[in-house]
Amino acid sequence: MKVLVAGSGGQLGNSLVNQKTRGIEWFGFTRQEMDITSLCQISDKVNLIRPDLIINCSAYTAVDLAESRHDQAWRVNCDGVTHLAEIARQWDIPFIHISTDYVFDGFKSESYLETDQPSPLNFYGKSKLAGEQAALDAFNKVLILRTSWVFSEQDGNFFTTMLKLGLTKQHLKVVDDQKAGPTPVKLLSSIILQLLSLYQQQSTLPWGLYHYCGEPFVNRFEFVEFLMNDMLNKGMLHSLPELEAVDSSIFPTPAARPENSCLNTGKLKALLGRLDNDWRPEVQQLLAIKAHQLTSSELEGKYETL
Ligand SMILES: NC(=O)c1ccc[n+]([C@@H]2O[C@H](COP(=O)([O-])OP(=O)(O)OC[C@H]3O[C@@H](n4cnc5c(N)ncnc54)[C@H](OP(=O)(O)O)[C@@H]3O)[C@@H](O)[C@H]2O)c1
């Protein structure tokens, strides 16, 4: 099965196209190779490859910048997704798209179901929600997977940021009023592979919206506590930094974030039978690799190479 992946330079896209899976031939394209804001570029690639399935891992993910760059965020997260879905419809190629927990405002006290009404607090969430709706309107073979707090060893996510801070700071303030499911990219990729396998077996999928994220749900402070304790256990720290739980108001950001964006994964669990989504072993594994990479002199206090 030939699978075209848009956004293969990002955390998820890169992880997916590096999966060695029998029966799947990946055709990954970075933004430079296929810009989804260009209908022609997508059309050319699809015409050339004739994929059996298209997965969109590309997105404008700079949540704070999106507040001042509405056009850029909209062109990728809404217009680009519309292009992909339109072309998927023209060629009758099933389309898997990734979306976000930030479509919700966070005022619900329990975890969010697929049937809950989205109401994004920030522009990134608005543009992603518009992309979801455009894809579902354009074509009837679209599966959207909403996820949250995606992390990997690739720089630029909450895990790698806090890892660096843990190695360099004695005192850390971390917000405790944002709660969700941290999602290791490795587990997210493997869920997508399970969906592909189901598609191969059945030649179809129950299309529509699904939620997938890591569990247990934690606030950012609890996530950092887990991370720092494991760093200490692995000898990456001489002592735990002093951790202070604070409100988000201490770190004002251009984009507001939901207090609760925990996603209920029951629908996907019912589809796949079981769901592998404990993020804690994945944090431990990533830290074990990082601890191994750090030389002893770096552990003495020079961490610039991280
Ligand atoms: N990261 C999270 O915490 C998180 C949380 C919830 C949902 N999600 C969703 O999960 C999906 C994967 O996220 P990720 O963490 O893998 O994001 P990522 O690492 O930021 O990767 C996104 C990729 O999209 C590419 N891209 C941007 N504009 C593009 C365009 N016009 N055409 C083609 N490619 C373009 C980027 O390329 P450049 O770097 O060259 O711009 C980047 O390689 C996204 O849909 C995101 O919205 C992520």
Coordinates of C-alpha atoms and ligand atoms in Angstrom, one line a residue, residues 6-14 29-32 34-38 56-62 75-77 97-102 124 128 145-151 154-157 185 188, ligand 1:
A6 CA 2.4 15.6 4.0
G7 CA 4.6 17.3 6.6
S8 CA 7.2 14.5 6.9
G9 CA 9.8 17.0 8.4
G10 CA 7.7 17.4 11.6
Q11 CA 7.7 15.2 14.7
L12 CA 4.8 12.9 13.6
G13 CA 5.5 12.9 9.9
N14 CA 9.2 12.0 10.4
F29 CA 7.1 15.2 1.7
T30 CA 8.5 18.1 3.7
R31 CA 7.1 21.6 3.3
Q32 CA 9.9 22.3 0.8
M34 CA 5.2 19.7 -1.2
D35 CA 3.6 22.8 0.2
I36 CA 0.0 22.0 1.1
T37 CA -1.0 25.7 0.5
S38 CA -0.4 24.9 -3.2
N56 CA -1.7 14.9 6.7
C57 CA 0.9 15.5 9.5
S58 CA 1.6 19.0 8.4
A59 CA 0.3 22.0 10.3
Y60 CA 1.1 25.5 11.4
T61 CA 1.8 24.6 15.0
A62 CA 3.2 27.8 16.4
R75 CA -3.6 29.1 4.9
V76 CA -2.0 25.9 6.2
N77 CA -4.5 24.7 8.8
H97 CA -5.9 14.1 9.1
I98 CA -4.4 15.0 12.5
S99 CA -6.1 17.7 14.7
T100 CA -5.8 19.0 18.2
D101 CA -7.3 19.2 21.7
Y102 CA -7.1 23.0 21.4
Y124 CA -4.5 28.1 16.2
K128 CA -7.5 23.6 13.1
L145 CA -7.5 12.0 14.8
R146 CA -7.4 14.7 17.5
T147 CA -4.4 14.5 19.8
S148 CA -2.6 16.6 22.5
W149 CA 0.8 17.6 23.9
V150 CA 2.8 15.6 21.3
F151 CA 6.4 15.0 22.3
Q154 CA 12.9 16.3 18.3
D155 CA 13.4 19.7 19.7
G156 CA 10.6 22.2 20.3
N157 CA 8.1 20.4 22.4
V185 CA 4.9 10.5 19.0
L188 CA 0.7 8.1 18.0
Ligands
LIG1 N1 2.8 19.2 18.8 C1 1.7 19.2 19.6 O1 1.8 19.3 20.8 C2 0.4 18.9 19.0 C3 -0.7 18.8 19.8 C4 -2.0 18.5 19.3 C5 -2.1 18.3 17.9 N2 -1.0 18.4 17.1 C6 -1.2 18.1 15.7 O2 -0.5 17.0 15.3 C7 0.0 17.1 14.0 C8 1.5 16.9 13.9 O3 2.1 17.8 14.8 P1 3.7 17.8 15.0 O4 3.9 18.0 16.5 O5 4.3 16.7 14.3 O6 4.0 19.2 14.3 P2 5.4 19.8 13.8 O7 6.6 19.0 14.4 O8 5.4 21.3 14.0 O9 5.4 19.5 12.3 C9 4.6 20.1 11.4 C10 5.2 20.1 10.0 O10 4.3 20.7 9.1 C11 5.2 21.4 8.2 N3 4.4 22.4 7.5 C12 4.1 23.6 7.9 N4 3.5 24.3 6.9 C13 3.4 23.5 5.9 C14 2.9 23.6 4.5 N5 2.3 24.7 4.1 N6 3.0 22.5 3.7 C15 3.6 21.4 4.1 N7 4.1 21.2 5.3 C16 4.0 22.3 6.2 C17 6.3 22.0 9.0 O11 7.4 22.3 8.2 P3 8.3 23.5 8.6 O12 8.9 23.2 10.0 O13 9.3 23.6 7.5 O14 7.4 24.7 8.7 C18 6.6 20.8 10.0 O15 7.5 19.9 9.4 C19 -0.4 18.5 13.6 O16 -1.6 18.4 12.9 C20 -0.7 19.3 14.8 O17 -1.6 20.3 14.7 C21 0.2 18.6 17.6

